C-alpha positions as a printed NumPy array, in Angstrom:
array([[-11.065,  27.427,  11.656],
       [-13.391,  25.574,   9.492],
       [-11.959,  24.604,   5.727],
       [-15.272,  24.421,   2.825],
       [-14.487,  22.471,  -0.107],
       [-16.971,  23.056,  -3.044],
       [-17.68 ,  20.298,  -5.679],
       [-19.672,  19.576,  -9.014],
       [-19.577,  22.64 , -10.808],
       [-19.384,  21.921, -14.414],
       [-21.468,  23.08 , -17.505],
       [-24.829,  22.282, -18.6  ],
       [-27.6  ,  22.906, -20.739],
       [-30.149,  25.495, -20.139],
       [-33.29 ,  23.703, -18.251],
       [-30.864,  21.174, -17.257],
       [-29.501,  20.152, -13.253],
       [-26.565,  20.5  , -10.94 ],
       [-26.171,  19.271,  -7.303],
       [-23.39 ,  21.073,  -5.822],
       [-21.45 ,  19.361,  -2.596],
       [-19.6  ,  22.022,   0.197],
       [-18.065,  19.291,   2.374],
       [-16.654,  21.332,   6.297],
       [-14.104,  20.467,   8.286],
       [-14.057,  20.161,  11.719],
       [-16.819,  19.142,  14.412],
       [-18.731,  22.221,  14.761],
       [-22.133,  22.761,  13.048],
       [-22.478,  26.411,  11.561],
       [-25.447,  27.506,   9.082],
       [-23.793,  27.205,   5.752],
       [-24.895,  29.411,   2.691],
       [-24.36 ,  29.505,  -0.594],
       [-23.272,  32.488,  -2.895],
       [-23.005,  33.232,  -6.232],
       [-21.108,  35.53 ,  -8.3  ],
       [-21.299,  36.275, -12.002],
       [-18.291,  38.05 , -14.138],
       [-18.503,  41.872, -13.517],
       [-21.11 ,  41.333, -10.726],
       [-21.18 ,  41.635,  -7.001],
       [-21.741,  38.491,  -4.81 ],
       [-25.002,  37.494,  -4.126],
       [-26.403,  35.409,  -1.779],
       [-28.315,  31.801,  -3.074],
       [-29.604,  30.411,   0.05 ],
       [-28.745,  29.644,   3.679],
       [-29.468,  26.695,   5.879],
       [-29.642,  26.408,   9.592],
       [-27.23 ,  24.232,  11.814],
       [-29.546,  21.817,  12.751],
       [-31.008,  21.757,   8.96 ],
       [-34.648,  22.763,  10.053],
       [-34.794,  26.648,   8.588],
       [-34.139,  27.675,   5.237],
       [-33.942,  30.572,   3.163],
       [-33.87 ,  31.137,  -0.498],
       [-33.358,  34.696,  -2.642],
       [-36.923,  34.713,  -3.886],
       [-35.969,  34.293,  -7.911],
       [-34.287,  30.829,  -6.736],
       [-37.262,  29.52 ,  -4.702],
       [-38.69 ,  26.615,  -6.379],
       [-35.679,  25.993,  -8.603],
       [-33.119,  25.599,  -5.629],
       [-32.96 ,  23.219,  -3.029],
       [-30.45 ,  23.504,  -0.067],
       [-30.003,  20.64 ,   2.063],
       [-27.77 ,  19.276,   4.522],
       [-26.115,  15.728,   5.739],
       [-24.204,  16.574,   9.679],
       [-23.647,  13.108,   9.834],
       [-20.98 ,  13.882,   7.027],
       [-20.457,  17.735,   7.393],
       [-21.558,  18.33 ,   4.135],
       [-24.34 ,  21.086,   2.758],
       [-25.769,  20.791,  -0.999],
       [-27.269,  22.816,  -3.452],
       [-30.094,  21.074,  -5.649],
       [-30.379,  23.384,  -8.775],
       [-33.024,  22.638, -11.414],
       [-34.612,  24.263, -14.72 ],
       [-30.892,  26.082, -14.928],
       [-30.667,  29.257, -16.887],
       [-28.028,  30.701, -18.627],
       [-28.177,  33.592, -16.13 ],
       [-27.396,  31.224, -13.739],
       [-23.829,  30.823, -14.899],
       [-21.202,  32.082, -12.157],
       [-18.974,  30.846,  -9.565],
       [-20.566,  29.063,  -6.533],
       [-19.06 ,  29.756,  -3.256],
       [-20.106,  28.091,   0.234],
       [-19.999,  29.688,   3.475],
       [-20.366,  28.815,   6.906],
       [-21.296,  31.625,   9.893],
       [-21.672,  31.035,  13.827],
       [-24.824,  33.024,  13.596],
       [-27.548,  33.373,  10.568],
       [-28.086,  35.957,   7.571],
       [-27.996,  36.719,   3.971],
       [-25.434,  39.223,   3.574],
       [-21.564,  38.473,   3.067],
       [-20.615,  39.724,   5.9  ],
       [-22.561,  37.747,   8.383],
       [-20.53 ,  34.96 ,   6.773],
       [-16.655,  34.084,   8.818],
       [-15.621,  31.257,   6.001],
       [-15.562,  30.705,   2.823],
       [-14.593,  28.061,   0.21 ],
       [-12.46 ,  28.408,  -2.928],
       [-16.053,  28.64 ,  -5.602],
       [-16.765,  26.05 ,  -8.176],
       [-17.574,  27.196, -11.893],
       [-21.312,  26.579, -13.087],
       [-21.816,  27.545, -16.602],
       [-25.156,  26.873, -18.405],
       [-25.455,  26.859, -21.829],
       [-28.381,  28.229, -24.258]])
């Protein structure tokens, strides 16, 4: 079992920034994605990094505006998240998966979300 707590959500201004934190228990190194979900909207995937930090992958209206990055020496994956738009606003969820993908269900874990709301 691996636990995924998500941290600093909060609300900010349109073009403004947010680094989330998704800090994993345990000793085992899984990629780790983030998700987002808006109200009345399905779950969509954010971006995905590889166990050993060296691959990446980004929903192409993120690229250049989100960063995903990743510190094993204290189990913890971030999301860097620049030039925010109010269409950005929705709850932030981390996962963590023994293999690799982009879709929910390639994903075994998930955190509790943390609320990013960006105002115009």
């Amino acid at each position: 079992q691996v636990a995924l707590v998500e941290s600093g959500g909060g609300l900010v201004q349109a073009g403004g920034s947010l680094r989330l934190s998704c800090a994993a228990s345990g000793r085992r190194t899984y990629a780790m994605a983030w998700f987002r979900q808006a109200p009345g909207k399905e779950r969509e995937f954010v971006a995905v990094i590889s166990s050993g930090g060296s691959t990446t992958s980004y929903t192409e209206s993120m690229k250049g505006r989100f960063t995903i990055s990743r510190d094993n020496a204290k189990n913890t994956v971030y999301l860097q998240m620049n030039s925010l738009k109010p269409e950005d606003t929705a709850v932030y969820y981390c996962a963590a998966s023994a293999g690799w993908g982009r879709n929910r269900r390639d994903y075994d874990y998930w955190g509790q979300g943390t609320q990013v709301t960006v105002s115009s």
